[in-house]
Amino acid sequence: MQEHTRQGVEPDVLITSLANVEQPLAWLRAADLLREQNRSDPRGDELISSVYAQGNHYEKMLALIAEQHGKLLRVLPTPRIIAREVEAALLSLADEIQNLSPHPLRLETEWRYMRALRSTYFALEDSDQMHRWSARLLMLAEVSRNPAMLREAQRVRMADLNRSNEFSRMAAMQLPGDDLSVLPSYTLETFRPLIIGLTNLAAFPKIDQLIANAPEHLQTHDAIHAYQTWTHLYAGDLTFPDVPDVQFLDKYQWQIEALHLAGNQDTEFPSPTAQQRRREAWQRVLDLSSEQRVENTLTVDVLFNSWLRGRMHLALGRYDLASHEQRHLPVASREMLADRALIAALKLDIAMSPALLEETWVQEASQELRAVFRDARAIPFADTDTLRKLVLRWHPQVAAYAALMDDPIVEFSPIVENVIVAMERTTWRGKRVPPTVYPYLTRLALRLPTMPLHLTGNALAQLRRIGQDERFDLPLWGPLLTALPLALCALRHEPGRTHKVAEILNTFGSGGLEQDAQLLELRQTFQKPEVAVDEVVALLRQS
């Protein structure tokens, strides 16, 4: 039956042909296909009744299982009372199923029984039983060597692993090994969840390899192309082909536009003349996400939207709103590595602003960021290099702080070269930085109102040149980081202990602030033997 549908035979034609065959098994197949096309079509029940009336023992057993399974599909999500009734009906058949006599339909009967029980526990959200029955279903399908059964069992098993966020197990089941030049025979139903799982594991390069070696019908499928585009935008690649024309699921189309819009604001030096355009773009991203908030029910959607909104509020200097977005979030599963990393990074980024934070935030966020990388090193298929790049892309100050904090995260060690050294000379990666830019960038980094910035044409060209990073053949500017935000985060990390603050300021300096009285006062406050966080925050809020 599946072979006919794959060959282009219209389902209605096939249903009519099967229903006209004077065999109960053909009626059963027609009823199955009807339910796939239209769960409420009454002809399905009529065909099942005909099987009860004229079928043999096995055909009647198959009809009973199909009838119970169909009850789960009539209204989605399945009401719990219906799922419990189906569970009781199916479990009452357990002894009979176990003691079936040899027959050509025995294997199919056992397989359909297991599939129906798995669907029941899926509806009941009983993960243990759901996994038990989908694993048994897959084992039986492998023994049967029936291609249709195996495809369906693989689809079901992947759906269950995806639902319980066991992305590495799902990848292990579907990936052939390190050599991705020869791939299994994927269908869209097995390939798409694999891509989603690898996205959560931040395995973006592996996604590109998979898609490059996949059959053409998968490479060119709108959904697959959209997922791949999304990962490239997430990582900061603004040049991925046809970004404006990508057609994603309606629920997620806005994310393509939002990531592209947000990313485009980081392609040049953030001069005062560019700030209004950037602010308008960040507000547009917030507007896009607001329109979708009612649609966010999955944990992964809630986390992404809250992170994106917090990141945009922070860029706009609305640090209290950025903080508010991060409160009362659902708990991310262990293998939601990308979401976990960016949520922790955002909380640390907020700590580098005048936000009124809860005292434990910085400690918890730094511990969580360490835990993400510790887990990523242990989880198969997870990519710590991509995780580091994600944090650097969207939270460059945090990437530097992760390399400087006590018990640093080793993956971030190279990022300290992005911090400007402001001593006798002001340099970035050994290149001269116009001194007047340092206080301007410090204010931007602290999300404070900026002072007028006067640059000659040569100085502006120099800034654009030294800050260009030719990733993805598109210059992403900077990041040129300054020391004071890092010192603030260190102070909040361990209130009352100023050794890390002193270490940061001594390493990178903070010269060039003499022309900005408020920043100069802030630096002098940091240099006191004892300094309270509240005192620093008060100074920032006055600025």
PDB file of N, CA and C in Angstrom, residues 279-311:
ATOM      1  N   ARG A 279      18.872  50.490  16.218  1.00  0.00           N
ATOM      2  CA  ARG A 279      17.799  50.440  17.224  1.00  0.00           C
ATOM      3  C   ARG A 279      16.454  50.100  16.570  1.00  0.00           C
ATOM      4  N   GLU A 280      16.203  50.662  15.405  1.00  0.00           N
ATOM      5  CA  GLU A 280      14.956  50.354  14.691  1.00  0.00           C
ATOM      6  C   GLU A 280      14.900  48.880  14.312  1.00  0.00           C
ATOM      7  N   ALA A 281      16.034  48.330  13.898  1.00  0.00           N
ATOM      8  CA  ALA A 281      16.073  46.911  13.532  1.00  0.00           C
ATOM      9  C   ALA A 281      15.846  46.023  14.757  1.00  0.00           C
ATOM     10  N   TRP A 282      16.485  46.355  15.876  1.00  0.00           N
ATOM     11  CA  TRP A 282      16.297  45.562  17.094  1.00  0.00           C
ATOM     12  C   TRP A 282      14.832  45.610  17.557  1.00  0.00           C
ATOM     13  N   GLN A 283      14.209  46.792  17.414  1.00  0.00           N
ATOM     14  CA  GLN A 283      12.800  46.894  17.800  1.00  0.00           C
ATOM     15  C   GLN A 283      11.922  46.062  16.866  1.00  0.00           C
ATOM     16  N   ARG A 284      12.278  46.021  15.596  1.00  0.00           N
ATOM     17  CA  ARG A 284      11.513  45.209  14.647  1.00  0.00           C
ATOM     18  C   ARG A 284      11.598  43.731  15.021  1.00  0.00           C
ATOM     19  N   VAL A 285      12.773  43.275  15.467  1.00  0.00           N
ATOM     20  CA  VAL A 285      12.914  41.892  15.923  1.00  0.00           C
ATOM     21  C   VAL A 285      11.990  41.632  17.109  1.00  0.00           C
ATOM     22  N   LEU A 286      11.927  42.566  18.038  1.00  0.00           N
ATOM     23  CA  LEU A 286      11.024  42.411  19.183  1.00  0.00           C
ATOM     24  C   LEU A 286       9.567  42.350  18.730  1.00  0.00           C
ATOM     25  N   ASP A 287       9.226  43.181  17.759  1.00  0.00           N
ATOM     26  CA  ASP A 287       7.848  43.160  17.251  1.00  0.00           C
ATOM     27  C   ASP A 287       7.526  41.809  16.619  1.00  0.00           C
ATOM     28  N   LEU A 288       8.460  41.270  15.832  1.00  0.00           N
ATOM     29  CA  LEU A 288       8.249  39.965  15.210  1.00  0.00           C
ATOM     30  C   LEU A 288       8.044  38.881  16.263  1.00  0.00           C
ATOM     31  N   SER A 289       8.865  38.900  17.308  1.00  0.00           N
ATOM     32  CA  SER A 289       8.749  37.854  18.333  1.00  0.00           C
ATOM     33  C   SER A 289       7.480  38.015  19.148  1.00  0.00           C
ATOM     34  N   SER A 290       7.041  39.250  19.362  1.00  0.00           N
ATOM     35  CA  SER A 290       5.796  39.469  20.119  1.00  0.00           C
ATOM     36  C   SER A 290       4.604  38.873  19.402  1.00  0.00           C
ATOM     37  N   GLU A 291       4.612  38.968  18.081  1.00  0.00           N
ATOM     38  CA  GLU A 291       3.504  38.424  17.292  1.00  0.00           C
ATOM     39  C   GLU A 291       3.405  36.911  17.410  1.00  0.00           C
ATOM     40  N   GLN A 292       4.500  36.253  17.799  1.00  0.00           N
ATOM     41  CA  GLN A 292       4.533  34.787  17.823  1.00  0.00           C
ATOM     42  C   GLN A 292       4.453  34.193  19.225  1.00  0.00           C
ATOM     43  N   ARG A 293       4.423  35.006  20.257  1.00  0.00           N
ATOM     44  CA  ARG A 293       4.556  34.468  21.608  1.00  0.00           C
ATOM     45  C   ARG A 293       3.435  33.490  21.960  1.00  0.00           C
ATOM     46  N   VAL A 294       2.234  33.737  21.465  1.00  0.00           N
ATOM     47  CA  VAL A 294       1.117  32.848  21.786  1.00  0.00           C
ATOM     48  C   VAL A 294       1.310  31.466  21.179  1.00  0.00           C
ATOM     49  N   GLU A 295       2.148  31.376  20.134  1.00  0.00           N
ATOM     50  CA  GLU A 295       2.368  30.096  19.473  1.00  0.00           C
ATOM     51  C   GLU A 295       3.406  29.243  20.198  1.00  0.00           C
ATOM     52  N   ASN A 296       4.141  29.826  21.140  1.00  0.00           N
ATOM     53  CA  ASN A 296       5.251  29.120  21.760  1.00  0.00           C
ATOM     54  C   ASN A 296       4.760  28.234  22.897  1.00  0.00           C
ATOM     55  N   THR A 297       4.684  26.942  22.642  1.00  0.00           N
ATOM     56  CA  THR A 297       4.304  25.998  23.689  1.00  0.00           C
ATOM     57  C   THR A 297       5.431  25.015  23.977  1.00  0.00           C
ATOM     58  N   LEU A 298       6.250  24.699  22.975  1.00  0.00           N
ATOM     59  CA  LEU A 298       7.360  23.795  23.195  1.00  0.00           C
ATOM     60  C   LEU A 298       8.459  24.514  23.966  1.00  0.00           C
ATOM     61  N   THR A 299       9.124  23.775  24.853  1.00  0.00           N
ATOM     62  CA  THR A 299      10.188  24.367  25.664  1.00  0.00           C
ATOM     63  C   THR A 299      11.236  25.041  24.796  1.00  0.00           C
ATOM     64  N   VAL A 300      11.634  24.376  23.704  1.00  0.00           N
ATOM     65  CA  VAL A 300      12.678  24.924  22.849  1.00  0.00           C
ATOM     66  C   VAL A 300      12.243  26.249  22.236  1.00  0.00           C
ATOM     67  N   ASP A 301      10.961  26.400  21.914  1.00  0.00           N
ATOM     68  CA  ASP A 301      10.466  27.654  21.353  1.00  0.00           C
ATOM     69  C   ASP A 301      10.457  28.764  22.402  1.00  0.00           C
ATOM     70  N   VAL A 302      10.006  28.429  23.613  1.00  0.00           N
ATOM     71  CA  VAL A 302       9.971  29.416  24.688  1.00  0.00           C
ATOM     72  C   VAL A 302      11.382  29.913  24.998  1.00  0.00           C
ATOM     73  N   LEU A 303      12.347  28.986  25.061  1.00  0.00           N
ATOM     74  CA  LEU A 303      13.723  29.368  25.376  1.00  0.00           C
ATOM     75  C   LEU A 303      14.322  30.254  24.293  1.00  0.00           C
ATOM     76  N   PHE A 304      14.108  29.873  23.029  1.00  0.00           N
ATOM     77  CA  PHE A 304      14.670  30.676  21.940  1.00  0.00           C
ATOM     78  C   PHE A 304      14.069  32.078  21.942  1.00  0.00           C
ATOM     79  N   ASN A 305      12.744  32.166  22.067  1.00  0.00           N
ATOM     80  CA  ASN A 305      12.097  33.475  22.009  1.00  0.00           C
ATOM     81  C   ASN A 305      12.521  34.348  23.186  1.00  0.00           C
ATOM     82  N   SER A 306      12.620  33.748  24.383  1.00  0.00           N
ATOM     83  CA  SER A 306      13.021  34.527  25.564  1.00  0.00           C
ATOM     84  C   SER A 306      14.459  35.002  25.436  1.00  0.00           C
ATOM     85  N   TRP A 307      15.332  34.128  24.894  1.00  0.00           N
ATOM     86  CA  TRP A 307      16.716  34.563  24.679  1.00  0.00           C
ATOM     87  C   TRP A 307      16.771  35.701  23.666  1.00  0.00           C
ATOM     88  N   LEU A 308      16.101  35.538  22.528  1.00  0.00           N
ATOM     89  CA  LEU A 308      16.171  36.554  21.474  1.00  0.00           C
ATOM     90  C   LEU A 308      15.617  37.886  21.968  1.00  0.00           C
ATOM     91  N   ARG A 309      14.494  37.847  22.666  1.00  0.00           N
ATOM     92  CA  ARG A 309      13.906  39.083  23.184  1.00  0.00           C
ATOM     93  C   ARG A 309      14.823  39.728  24.229  1.00  0.00           C
ATOM     94  N   GLY A 310      15.385  38.907  25.098  1.00  0.00           N
ATOM     95  CA  GLY A 310      16.312  39.454  26.082  1.00  0.00           C
ATOM     96  C   GLY A 310      17.523  40.086  25.430  1.00  0.00           C
ATOM     97  N   ARG A 311      18.043  39.430  24.402  1.00  0.00           N
ATOM     98  CA  ARG A 311      19.216  39.952  23.685  1.00  0.00           C
ATOM     99  C   ARG A 311      18.885  41.279  23.008  1.00  0.00           C
TER     100      ARG A 311
END
